[in-house]
Coordinates of C-alpha atoms (C1' of nucleotides) in Angstrom, one line a residue:
Chain A
M151 CA 0.0 0.0 0.0
L152 CA 3.0 2.3 0.3
I153 CA 4.1 3.7 -3.0
P154 CA 7.7 5.0 -3.8
I155 CA 8.1 8.5 -5.0
Q156 CA 8.7 7.8 -8.7
Q157 CA 5.6 5.7 -9.1
V158 CA 3.6 8.5 -7.6
A159 CA 5.1 10.9 -10.0
K160 CA 4.4 8.8 -13.0
Q161 CA 0.9 7.9 -11.9
I162 CA -0.1 11.5 -11.3
G163 CA 2.0 13.0 -14.0
I164 CA 4.2 15.4 -12.1
S165 CA 7.9 15.5 -11.3
V166 CA 9.7 13.9 -8.4
R167 CA 11.2 17.3 -7.7
T168 CA 7.7 18.7 -7.2
L169 CA 6.8 16.0 -4.7
R170 CA 10.0 16.6 -2.7
Y171 CA 9.3 20.3 -2.8
Y172 CA 5.7 19.8 -1.6
D173 CA 7.2 17.8 1.3
Q174 CA 9.7 20.5 2.0
I175 CA 7.2 23.3 2.3
G176 CA 4.9 21.1 4.3
L177 CA 2.2 21.0 1.7
L178 CA 2.3 17.3 1.4
P179 CA 4.5 15.9 4.1
T180 CA 5.4 12.2 3.8
M181 CA 4.4 10.3 6.9
A182 CA 5.9 7.0 6.0
K183 CA 9.6 6.5 5.2
T184 CA 11.9 3.6 4.8
E185 CA 14.7 3.1 7.3
G186 CA 17.0 4.7 4.8
G187 CA 14.8 7.8 4.6
H188 CA 13.1 7.2 1.2
R189 CA 9.7 8.7 1.0
L190 CA 6.7 6.4 0.8
Y191 CA 3.2 7.6 -0.1
T192 CA -0.2 6.3 1.1
E193 CA -3.5 6.3 -0.7
E194 CA -4.5 9.2 1.5
D195 CA -1.5 11.1 0.3
L196 CA -2.5 10.5 -3.3
K197 CA -6.0 11.9 -2.7
K198 CA -4.6 14.9 -1.0
L199 CA -2.2 15.3 -3.9
Q200 CA -5.1 15.3 -6.4
Q201 CA -6.8 18.0 -4.4
I202 CA -3.6 20.1 -4.4
L203 CA -3.2 19.8 -8.1
F204 CA -6.8 20.6 -8.8
L205 CA -6.6 23.7 -6.7
K206 CA -3.3 24.7 -8.3
E207 CA -5.0 24.4 -11.7
M208 CA -7.6 26.9 -10.4
G209 CA -4.8 29.3 -10.0
F210 CA -4.4 29.2 -6.2
R211 CA -0.9 29.6 -4.8
L212 CA 0.7 26.7 -2.9
D213 CA 0.7 28.7 0.3
D214 CA -3.1 29.3 0.1
I215 CA -3.7 25.7 -0.8
K216 CA -1.8 24.6 2.3
Q217 CA -4.1 26.7 4.5
M218 CA -7.2 25.5 2.7
L219 CA -6.4 21.9 3.3
Q220 CA -5.1 22.3 6.8
K221 CA -7.8 24.5 8.5
Q222 CA -10.9 22.4 8.7
D223 CA -13.1 25.5 9.1
W224 CA -11.8 27.3 6.0
N225 CA -14.1 29.7 4.4
W226 CA -14.3 28.2 0.9
A227 CA -17.0 30.3 -0.5
S228 CA -15.1 33.5 0.1
S229 CA -11.7 32.4 -1.3
L230 CA -13.4 30.7 -4.3
K231 CA -15.2 33.9 -5.1
S232 CA -12.2 36.1 -4.8
Q233 CA -10.3 33.7 -7.0
L234 CA -13.1 33.9 -9.5
A235 CA -12.9 37.7 -9.4
Y236 CA -9.2 37.5 -10.0
V237 CA -9.6 35.1 -12.9
Q238 CA -12.1 37.4 -14.5
K239 CA -9.8 40.4 -14.2
E240 CA -7.0 38.5 -15.8
Q241 CA -9.3 37.6 -18.7
E242 CA -10.1 41.3 -19.1
R243 CA -6.4 42.2 -19.2
L244 CA -5.7 39.5 -21.7
R245 CA -8.6 40.6 -23.9
S246 CA -7.2 44.1 -24.1
M247 CA -3.7 42.7 -24.8
E248 CA -5.2 40.7 -27.6
L249 CA -6.8 43.9 -29.1
S250 CA -3.6 45.9 -28.9
L251 CA -1.6 43.0 -30.5
R252 CA -4.1 42.8 -33.3
E253 CA -3.8 46.6 -33.9
L254 CA 0.0 46.3 -33.9
I255 CA 0.0 43.4 -36.3
S256 CA -2.2 45.4 -38.6
G257 CA 0.0 48.4 -38.2
V258 CA 3.1 46.4 -39.2
A259 CA 1.2 45.1 -42.2
V260 CA 0.6 48.6 -43.4
D261 CA 3.9 50.2 -42.7
G262 CA 6.1 47.3 -43.4
A263 CA 8.0 45.4 -40.8
E264 CA 11.4 46.9 -41.2
N265 CA 11.4 49.8 -38.8
V266 CA 9.8 50.8 -35.5
V267 CA 7.6 53.4 -37.0
A268 CA 4.4 51.4 -36.6
L269 CA 5.3 50.8 -33.0
Q270 CA 5.8 54.5 -32.3
K271 CA 2.4 55.2 -33.8
L272 CA 0.6 52.5 -31.9
I273 CA 2.1 53.6 -28.7
R274 CA 0.7 57.1 -29.1
L275 CA -2.6 55.5 -30.0
S276 CA -2.8 53.2 -27.0
G277 CA -1.4 55.8 -24.7
Q278 CA -4.3 58.1 -25.5
D279 CA -6.9 58.4 -22.9
K280 CA -10.0 56.7 -24.1
A281 CA -12.3 59.1 -22.3
K282 CA -10.7 62.0 -24.0
Q283 CA -11.2 60.4 -27.4
I284 CA -14.9 59.9 -26.7
A285 CA -15.3 63.5 -25.6
F286 CA -13.6 64.8 -28.7
K287 CA -15.7 62.6 -30.9
S288 CA -18.9 63.8 -29.3
A289 CA -17.9 67.4 -29.8
L290 CA -17.2 66.9 -33.5
L291 CA -20.1 64.7 -34.5
N292 CA -23.8 64.7 -34.1
D293 CA -25.9 61.7 -33.0
K294 CA -26.5 60.2 -36.4
E295 CA -22.8 60.5 -37.2
L296 CA -21.8 58.9 -33.9
D297 CA -24.0 56.0 -34.9
L298 CA -22.4 55.8 -38.3
W299 CA -19.0 55.7 -36.6
Q300 CA -19.7 52.1 -35.5
R301 CA -19.5 51.0 -39.1
L302 CA -15.8 52.1 -39.4
P303 CA -13.3 49.3 -39.4
H304 CA -11.2 49.5 -36.3
M305 CA -7.8 48.2 -37.4
N306 CA -8.6 44.9 -36.0
A307 CA -7.0 42.1 -38.0
A308 CA -9.9 39.8 -37.1
D309 CA -12.3 41.7 -39.2
P310 CA -12.1 41.0 -42.9
H311 CA -13.1 44.5 -43.9
S312 CA -10.3 45.9 -41.8
M313 CA -7.9 43.4 -43.4
E314 CA -8.8 44.5 -46.9
W315 CA -8.3 48.2 -46.0
I316 CA -5.0 47.4 -44.5
A317 CA -4.0 45.5 -47.6
L318 CA -5.1 48.3 -49.9
L319 CA -3.3 50.9 -47.9
A320 CA -0.1 48.9 -48.0
Q321 CA -0.5 48.4 -51.7
V322 CA -0.9 52.1 -52.3
K323 CA 2.3 52.8 -50.4
Q324 CA 4.1 50.3 -52.6
V325 CA 3.1 51.9 -55.9
M326 CA 3.0 55.5 -54.9
V327 CA 6.1 56.3 -56.9
E328 CA 4.2 55.6 -60.1
G329 CA 2.0 58.7 -59.6
T330 CA -1.7 59.2 -59.0
S331 CA -2.7 58.5 -62.5
S332 CA -1.0 55.1 -62.8
P333 CA -3.3 52.3 -63.6
K334 CA -2.2 50.3 -60.6
V335 CA -3.0 53.2 -58.3
Q336 CA -6.3 53.9 -60.0
S337 CA -7.3 50.3 -59.7
I338 CA -6.7 50.3 -55.9
I339 CA -8.6 53.6 -55.7
R340 CA -11.5 52.1 -57.5
R341 CA -11.7 49.3 -55.1
M342 CA -11.5 51.7 -52.2
C343 CA -14.4 53.7 -53.6
E344 CA -16.4 50.5 -54.0
K345 CA -15.8 49.5 -50.4
M346 CA -16.7 53.0 -49.2
D347 CA -19.9 52.9 -51.2
E348 CA -20.7 49.5 -49.8
Q349 CA -20.5 50.7 -46.2
F350 CA -21.3 54.4 -46.5
G351 CA -22.9 54.9 -49.9
D352 CA -26.0 56.1 -48.2
E353 CA -24.2 58.8 -46.2
P354 CA -21.8 60.7 -48.5
E355 CA -21.6 63.8 -46.3
F356 CA -20.4 61.6 -43.4
L357 CA -17.7 60.3 -45.7
D358 CA -16.6 63.8 -46.7
K359 CA -16.5 64.9 -43.1
L360 CA -14.4 61.9 -42.1
W361 CA -12.0 62.5 -44.9
E362 CA -11.5 66.1 -43.9
L363 CA -10.8 65.0 -40.3
R364 CA -8.3 62.5 -41.7
K365 CA -6.4 65.3 -43.4
S366 CA -5.8 67.0 -40.1
P367 CA -3.1 65.2 -38.2
A368 CA -4.2 66.6 -34.9
S369 CA -7.8 65.6 -35.3
S370 CA -6.8 62.2 -36.5
E371 CA -4.7 61.6 -33.4
Q372 CA -7.4 62.9 -31.1
L373 CA -9.9 60.6 -32.7
G374 CA -7.6 57.6 -32.4
F375 CA -7.4 57.0 -36.1
Y376 CA -4.6 54.8 -37.2
P377 CA -1.9 57.3 -38.2
I378 CA -1.2 57.6 -41.9
E379 CA 1.6 59.7 -43.1
Q380 CA 0.7 63.1 -44.5
N381 CA 2.3 62.5 -47.8
V382 CA 0.2 59.3 -48.2
I383 CA -2.9 61.1 -47.3
A384 CA -2.1 63.9 -49.8
F385 CA -1.4 61.3 -52.5
L386 CA -4.7 59.6 -51.8
D387 CA -6.5 62.9 -52.0
E388 CA -5.1 63.6 -55.4
A389 CA -5.7 60.1 -56.6
F390 CA -9.3 60.3 -55.5
A391 CA -9.7 63.6 -57.4
F392 CA -8.2 62.1 -60.5
Y393 CA -10.5 59.1 -60.2
D394 CA -13.5 61.3 -59.8
A395 CA -12.6 63.5 -62.7
N396 CA -12.1 60.5 -65.0
T397 CA -15.2 58.5 -64.0
T398 CA -18.0 59.3 -66.4
A399 CA -20.8 58.7 -64.0
V400 CA -19.6 60.8 -61.1
Q401 CA -21.2 59.2 -58.1
R402 CA -18.7 58.9 -55.3
K403 CA -19.4 62.2 -53.5
G404 CA -23.0 62.3 -54.6
E405 CA -22.4 66.0 -55.4
A406 CA -24.4 65.8 -58.6
A407 CA -25.3 63.2 -61.1
P408 CA -25.6 64.2 -64.7
Chain B
M136 CA 16.9 68.7 -21.5
L137 CA 18.4 66.2 -19.1
I138 CA 15.9 64.8 -16.6
P139 CA 16.8 63.3 -13.2
I140 CA 15.6 59.9 -12.5
Q141 CA 12.8 60.7 -10.1
Q142 CA 11.1 63.1 -12.5
V143 CA 11.2 60.4 -15.1
A144 CA 9.6 58.0 -12.7
K145 CA 6.8 60.4 -11.8
Q146 CA 6.2 61.5 -15.3
I147 CA 5.9 58.0 -16.7
G148 CA 4.4 56.4 -13.6
I149 CA 7.0 53.8 -12.7
S150 CA 9.4 53.3 -9.9
V151 CA 12.9 54.6 -9.6
R152 CA 14.0 51.0 -8.9
T153 CA 12.6 49.9 -12.2
L154 CA 14.6 52.5 -14.1
R155 CA 17.8 51.5 -12.3
Y156 CA 16.9 47.8 -13.1
Y157 CA 16.4 48.6 -16.8
D158 CA 19.7 50.3 -16.8
Q159 CA 21.3 47.4 -15.1
I160 CA 20.1 44.8 -17.5
G161 CA 21.0 47.0 -20.4
L162 CA 17.4 47.5 -21.5
L163 CA 17.5 51.3 -21.1
P164 CA 21.2 52.2 -20.4
T165 CA 21.7 55.8 -19.3
M166 CA 24.1 57.6 -21.6
A167 CA 24.3 60.8 -19.6
K168 CA 25.4 61.0 -16.0
T169 CA 26.5 63.8 -13.6
E170 CA 30.0 63.8 -12.4
G171 CA 28.8 62.2 -9.3
G172 CA 27.3 59.4 -11.2
H173 CA 23.6 60.3 -11.0
R174 CA 21.6 59.1 -14.0
L175 CA 20.2 61.7 -16.4
Y176 CA 17.6 60.9 -19.1
T177 CA 17.2 62.4 -22.5
E178 CA 14.0 62.8 -24.6
E179 CA 15.2 59.9 -26.6
D180 CA 15.4 57.8 -23.5
L181 CA 11.8 58.7 -22.7
K182 CA 10.6 57.6 -26.0
K183 CA 12.4 54.3 -25.8
L184 CA 11.0 53.9 -22.3
Q185 CA 7.5 54.3 -23.6
Q186 CA 8.1 51.7 -26.2
I187 CA 9.4 49.3 -23.5
L188 CA 6.4 49.8 -21.3
F189 CA 4.0 49.4 -24.2
L190 CA 5.6 46.1 -25.2
K191 CA 5.7 45.0 -21.6
E192 CA 1.9 45.6 -21.4
M193 CA 1.6 43.3 -24.4
G194 CA 3.1 40.6 -22.2
F195 CA 6.5 40.4 -23.7
R196 CA 9.4 39.6 -21.4
L197 CA 12.1 42.2 -20.9
D198 CA 14.7 40.1 -22.5
D199 CA 12.7 39.8 -25.7
I200 CA 11.9 43.6 -25.6
K201 CA 15.6 44.2 -25.5
Q202 CA 16.2 42.2 -28.6
M203 CA 13.3 43.8 -30.4
L204 CA 14.6 47.3 -29.8
Q205 CA 18.2 46.5 -30.4
K206 CA 18.1 44.5 -33.6
Q207 CA 17.0 46.9 -36.4
D208 CA 15.9 44.0 -38.6
W209 CA 13.7 42.3 -36.1
N210 CA 10.9 40.2 -37.5
W211 CA 8.0 42.0 -35.8
A212 CA 5.3 40.2 -37.6
S213 CA 6.5 36.8 -36.4
S214 CA 6.9 37.7 -32.7
L215 CA 3.7 39.6 -32.6
K216 CA 1.8 36.7 -34.0
S217 CA 3.4 34.2 -31.6
Q218 CA 2.6 36.5 -28.7
L219 CA -1.0 36.8 -29.9
A220 CA -1.2 33.0 -30.0
Y221 CA 0.1 32.8 -26.5
V222 CA -2.4 35.4 -25.2
Q223 CA -5.2 33.4 -26.8
K224 CA -4.0 30.2 -25.1
E225 CA -3.9 32.0 -21.8
Q226 CA -7.4 33.2 -22.3
E227 CA -8.6 29.7 -23.0
R228 CA -6.9 28.5 -19.8
L229 CA -8.5 31.2 -17.8
R230 CA -11.9 30.4 -19.3
S231 CA -11.7 26.8 -18.2
M232 CA -10.5 28.0 -14.8
E233 CA -13.5 30.2 -14.5
L234 CA -15.8 27.4 -15.4
S235 CA -14.3 25.1 -12.8
L236 CA -14.5 27.8 -10.1
R237 CA -18.1 28.4 -10.8
E238 CA -18.8 24.7 -10.5
L239 CA -16.9 24.5 -7.3
I240 CA -18.8 27.5 -5.9
S241 CA -22.0 25.9 -6.7
G242 CA -20.8 22.7 -5.1
V243 CA -20.0 24.4 -1.9
A244 CA -23.4 26.0 -2.0
V245 CA -25.0 22.6 -2.2
D246 CA -22.9 20.7 0.3
G247 CA -22.2 23.3 2.8
A248 CA -18.9 24.9 3.2
E249 CA -17.7 23.1 6.2
N250 CA -15.8 20.2 4.8
V251 CA -13.9 19.2 1.8
V252 CA -16.6 16.9 0.4
A253 CA -17.5 19.2 -2.5
L254 CA -13.9 19.5 -3.4
Q255 CA -13.4 15.8 -3.6
K256 CA -16.5 15.4 -5.8
L257 CA -15.5 18.2 -8.1
I258 CA -12.0 16.8 -8.5
R259 CA -13.4 13.5 -9.7
L260 CA -15.7 15.5 -12.0
S261 CA -12.9 17.5 -13.5
G262 CA -10.4 14.7 -13.6
Q263 CA -12.8 12.8 -15.9
D264 CA -11.9 12.5 -19.4
K265 CA -14.3 14.6 -21.4
A266 CA -14.1 12.4 -24.4
K267 CA -15.1 9.4 -22.3
Q268 CA -18.1 11.2 -21.0
I269 CA -19.3 12.0 -24.4
A270 CA -18.8 8.4 -25.6
F271 CA -20.8 7.1 -22.6
K272 CA -23.6 9.6 -23.2
S273 CA -23.9 8.6 -26.8
A274 CA -24.1 5.0 -25.9
L275 CA -27.0 5.6 -23.5
L276 CA -29.1 8.2 -25.2
N277 CA -30.6 8.5 -28.7
D278 CA -30.3 11.5 -30.9
K279 CA -33.4 13.3 -29.6
E280 CA -32.3 12.7 -26.1
L281 CA -28.9 14.0 -26.8
D282 CA -30.6 17.1 -28.0
L283 CA -32.7 17.4 -24.9
W284 CA -29.5 17.1 -22.9
Q285 CA -28.6 20.6 -23.8
R286 CA -31.5 21.9 -21.7
L287 CA -30.0 20.5 -18.5
P288 CA -28.5 23.0 -16.1
H289 CA -24.8 22.6 -15.9
M290 CA -23.9 23.5 -12.3
N291 CA -22.8 26.9 -13.5
A292 CA -23.5 29.6 -11.0
A293 CA -24.0 32.1 -13.8
D294 CA -27.2 30.5 -15.0
P295 CA -30.2 31.4 -12.9
H296 CA -31.9 28.1 -13.4
S297 CA -28.8 26.3 -12.1
M298 CA -28.8 28.6 -9.2
E299 CA -32.3 27.7 -8.2
W300 CA -31.6 24.0 -8.5
I301 CA -28.6 24.4 -6.3
A302 CA -30.6 26.3 -3.8
L303 CA -33.4 23.8 -3.8
L304 CA -31.0 20.9 -3.3
A305 CA -29.3 22.7 -0.4
Q306 CA -32.7 23.3 1.2
V307 CA -33.7 19.7 0.9
K308 CA -30.5 18.6 2.7
Q309 CA -31.3 21.0 5.4
V310 CA -34.8 19.7 6.2
M311 CA -34.3 16.0 5.3
V312 CA -34.5 15.1 9.0
E313 CA -38.2 16.1 9.0
G314 CA -39.1 13.3 6.7
T315 CA -40.5 13.0 3.2
S316 CA -44.0 14.1 4.1
S317 CA -43.0 17.2 6.0
P318 CA -44.7 20.3 4.5
K319 CA -41.3 22.0 4.0
V320 CA -40.0 19.1 2.0
Q321 CA -43.2 18.8 0.0
S322 CA -43.1 22.5 -0.8
I323 CA -39.6 22.2 -2.2
I324 CA -40.6 19.1 -4.1
R325 CA -43.5 20.9 -5.6
R326 CA -41.2 23.7 -6.8
M327 CA -38.9 21.1 -8.3
C328 CA -41.7 19.5 -10.1
E329 CA -42.8 22.8 -11.5
K330 CA -39.4 23.6 -12.7
M331 CA -39.0 20.2 -14.3
D332 CA -42.4 20.7 -16.0
E333 CA -41.2 24.0 -17.3
Q334 CA -38.2 22.7 -18.9
F335 CA -39.1 19.1 -19.7
G336 CA -42.9 18.9 -19.4
D337 CA -43.1 17.8 -23.0
E338 CA -40.7 15.0 -22.6
P339 CA -41.6 13.0 -19.5
E340 CA -39.9 9.8 -20.6
F341 CA -36.6 11.6 -20.9
L342 CA -37.1 12.9 -17.3
D343 CA -37.7 9.3 -16.1
K344 CA -34.6 8.1 -17.8
L345 CA -32.5 10.8 -16.4
W346 CA -33.8 10.1 -12.9
E347 CA -33.0 6.4 -13.3
L348 CA -29.5 7.2 -14.4
R349 CA -29.2 9.6 -11.4
K350 CA -30.0 6.7 -9.1
S351 CA -27.0 4.8 -10.3
P352 CA -23.8 6.3 -8.8
A353 CA -21.6 4.7 -11.5
S354 CA -23.7 6.1 -14.4
S355 CA -23.9 9.5 -12.7
E356 CA -20.2 9.7 -12.4
Q357 CA -19.6 8.6 -16.0
L358 CA -22.0 11.2 -17.2
G359 CA -20.4 14.0 -15.3
F360 CA -23.4 14.7 -13.1
Y361 CA -22.8 16.6 -10.0
P362 CA -22.5 13.9 -7.4
I363 CA -25.4 13.8 -4.9
E364 CA -25.2 11.5 -2.0
Q365 CA -27.1 8.2 -2.3
N366 CA -29.2 8.9 0.8
V367 CA -30.3 12.3 -0.6
I368 CA -31.3 10.7 -3.9
A369 CA -33.2 8.0 -2.1
F370 CA -34.9 10.6 0.0
L371 CA -35.9 12.6 -3.0
D372 CA -37.2 9.5 -4.7
E373 CA -39.5 8.8 -1.7
A374 CA -40.5 12.4 -1.5
F375 CA -41.4 12.5 -5.2
A376 CA -43.5 9.4 -4.7
F377 CA -45.3 10.9 -1.8
Y378 CA -45.9 14.0 -3.8
D379 CA -47.3 12.1 -6.7
A380 CA -49.6 10.0 -4.5
N381 CA -51.0 13.1 -2.7
T382 CA -51.5 15.2 -5.7
T383 CA -55.1 14.9 -6.9
A384 CA -54.4 15.6 -10.5
V385 CA -51.5 13.3 -11.1
Q386 CA -49.6 14.9 -13.9
R387 CA -46.0 14.8 -13.3
K388 CA -45.0 11.7 -15.0
G389 CA -47.8 12.0 -17.5
E390 CA -48.6 8.3 -16.9
A391 CA -52.3 8.8 -17.1
A392 CA -54.6 11.8 -16.4
P393 CA -58.0 11.1 -14.9
Chain C
dT60 C1' 31.5 77.9 3.6
dA61 C1' 29.8 74.6 6.7
dT62 C1' 25.8 72.1 7.4
dA63 C1' 21.7 69.8 6.9
dC64 C1' 18.6 67.2 4.4
dA65 C1' 16.7 65.2 0.2
dA66 C1' 17.8 62.4 -3.5
dA67 C1' 20.7 59.1 -5.7
dA68 C1' 23.9 55.2 -5.8
dT69 C1' 25.2 50.4 -4.9
dG70 C1' 24.5 45.9 -2.9
dA71 C1' 22.0 42.3 -1.1
dC72 C1' 18.0 39.5 0.1
dG73 C1' 13.3 37.9 -1.0
dC74 C1' 9.2 36.4 -3.7
dA75 C1' 6.9 31.4 -6.4
dG76 C1' 7.5 27.1 -8.0
dC77 C1' 10.0 24.4 -9.3
dG78 C1' 14.2 22.8 -13.2
dT79 C1' 18.7 21.5 -13.1
dC80 C1' 23.2 20.3 -11.6
dA81 C1' 26.4 18.0 -8.2
dC82 C1' 27.4 14.8 -4.9
dT83 C1' 26.1 11.1 -1.4
dT84 C1' 23.4 7.2 0.2
dT85 C1' 20.0 3.5 -0.1
dC86 C1' 17.6 -0.3 -2.4
dA87 C1' 17.0 -4.4 -4.9
dA88 C1' 18.7 -7.8 -8.1
dG89 C1' 22.2 -11.0 -9.4
Chain D
dC49 C1' 29.3 -8.4 -2.3
dT50 C1' 28.9 -5.8 -6.3
dT51 C1' 26.5 -2.9 -9.2
dG52 C1' 23.5 0.2 -11.2
dA53 C1' 19.2 2.5 -10.6
dA54 C1' 16.7 5.2 -7.6
dA55 C1' 16.5 8.3 -3.8
dG56 C1' 18.4 11.7 -0.7
dT57 C1' 20.2 16.6 0.3
dG58 C1' 21.9 21.1 -1.0
dA59 C1' 22.5 24.9 -3.9
dC60 C1' 21.9 28.0 -7.8
dG61 C1' 18.9 30.0 -11.4
dC62 C1' 14.9 32.1 -13.4
dT63 C1' 11.5 37.0 -13.7
dG64 C1' 10.9 41.7 -12.5
dC65 C1' 11.3 44.1 -9.6
dG66 C1' 10.1 45.6 -3.8
dT67 C1' 12.4 46.5 0.1
dC68 C1' 15.9 47.3 3.3
dA69 C1' 20.7 49.0 4.6
dT70 C1' 24.6 51.8 3.8
dT71 C1' 27.2 55.3 1.5
dT72 C1' 27.6 59.5 -1.8
dT73 C1' 26.1 63.4 -4.1
dG74 C1' 23.3 67.5 -4.9
dT75 C1' 21.3 71.7 -3.3
dA76 C1' 19.4 75.1 -0.2
dT77 C1' 20.0 77.6 3.9
dA78 C1' 22.3 79.7 7.9

DNA sequence: TATACAAAATGACGCAGCGTCACTTTCAAG
DNA sequence: CTTGAAAGTGACGCTGCGTCATTTTGTATA
């Protein structure tokens, strides 16, 4: 009925070192020993060990587990609930980490991975006080526009729309040198216009307003837009203008249809 | 333009010790010093510090951050993605921890918080191989019944139905001594029947089958039911029988209506 | 300019939960 | 009795600092 340490380790799936450590800190002291001093474990010990491992998986610290199993009048409800609260907080933290990571990944995709530029931008973005952003937004936009705001892609690589925008932006940067009228550029611009139409075709004034805000670096930063270099923005503006001028049925800005 | 260490600490919101540590490990070495050896930080240093802190919030380790900022040709995309994967794994782990904690909390609510009984049960529950449970279930139940299975409460304290079942069970245990025919017991039984009717009134045979499985400790464990002591189950069985017998319009089991 | 007091520096220990040597002793089989 | 595996003890290492303890430096005042 007495089991040597290595069998216990194999059976339960932990290391011998761990068992010795648990003995050492008094978490699972070995009652039985051979004359030579080798540890021997009873069935009781195994049960207790399972409890310990279970509680460890719940995220409790060994010290707390020791107390829990020692004191027979331990307040389980209280410590379980506080542990639950802790676990929930951690989840929240990880969720925000995931969000930031996705933004960063998107940023790298746009700017190219060579330098730390994207990082710098994103740091400014994330360092921004969210409350301030919201206040600034509310001051600039009316209720309907705040509602439309939700339709904007949010630089989140999980959203396929965002992903395409990111890809398009990155492509523009690649072929900028060819000039606004180049077929490659104009093809990208056309796709961008299509996408804008898809999502905001019914609200052309909102689109214009957004684009004006985009052109102001200060506003863009305040609003938490992903920062695009000024020269890229200027290039896009020209390219859009060229596109409008050369499209027979001018429709994009809804200014006037022939 | 050179800022003493404490101002940096206050401005950025970290400790002086941290700054010295970052210097020590070469993460943010101080270029400028006074003749006496006091550290002085430049604007450059501040920027780098912000990057460091941002990456630390993303969950990177200081050692990795050092590499990232040193090597100018760092593969950002790759490390960001692997970090994202890690964060997602952690979230998964925390989710399962939360689930187990909720189960444990419910268990304590049923069994009373004095002893370690609930813990023992839950350990068996969680130690079970999920795959085995599913196989066992599939062998016992047909397709429609597997579908009905979803309606069962799952000992999750977040679900109000589960919460009431837990509360009712705990109440029964409290007043068991008064006998199956006691008004208190019968009142609880009535409520239980109502709830069963609510959720499974249309499938009385399924209810009977479940109850039979419940009465077998082995099956219950295999199915991952929350373990209820045999005496409590027997008591409930008798109490249900008494309730059926004394209800004029026998309806519960749908065996036959007058 | 001497003095006092704040701020900075260095050095060391501690924390959680073991992994990983290094070295010695015990156990069980032949 | 030998031998090799298994077990024992002890110590250091890891992460990212917090927290003393002790010594120097910087700066403002008397």
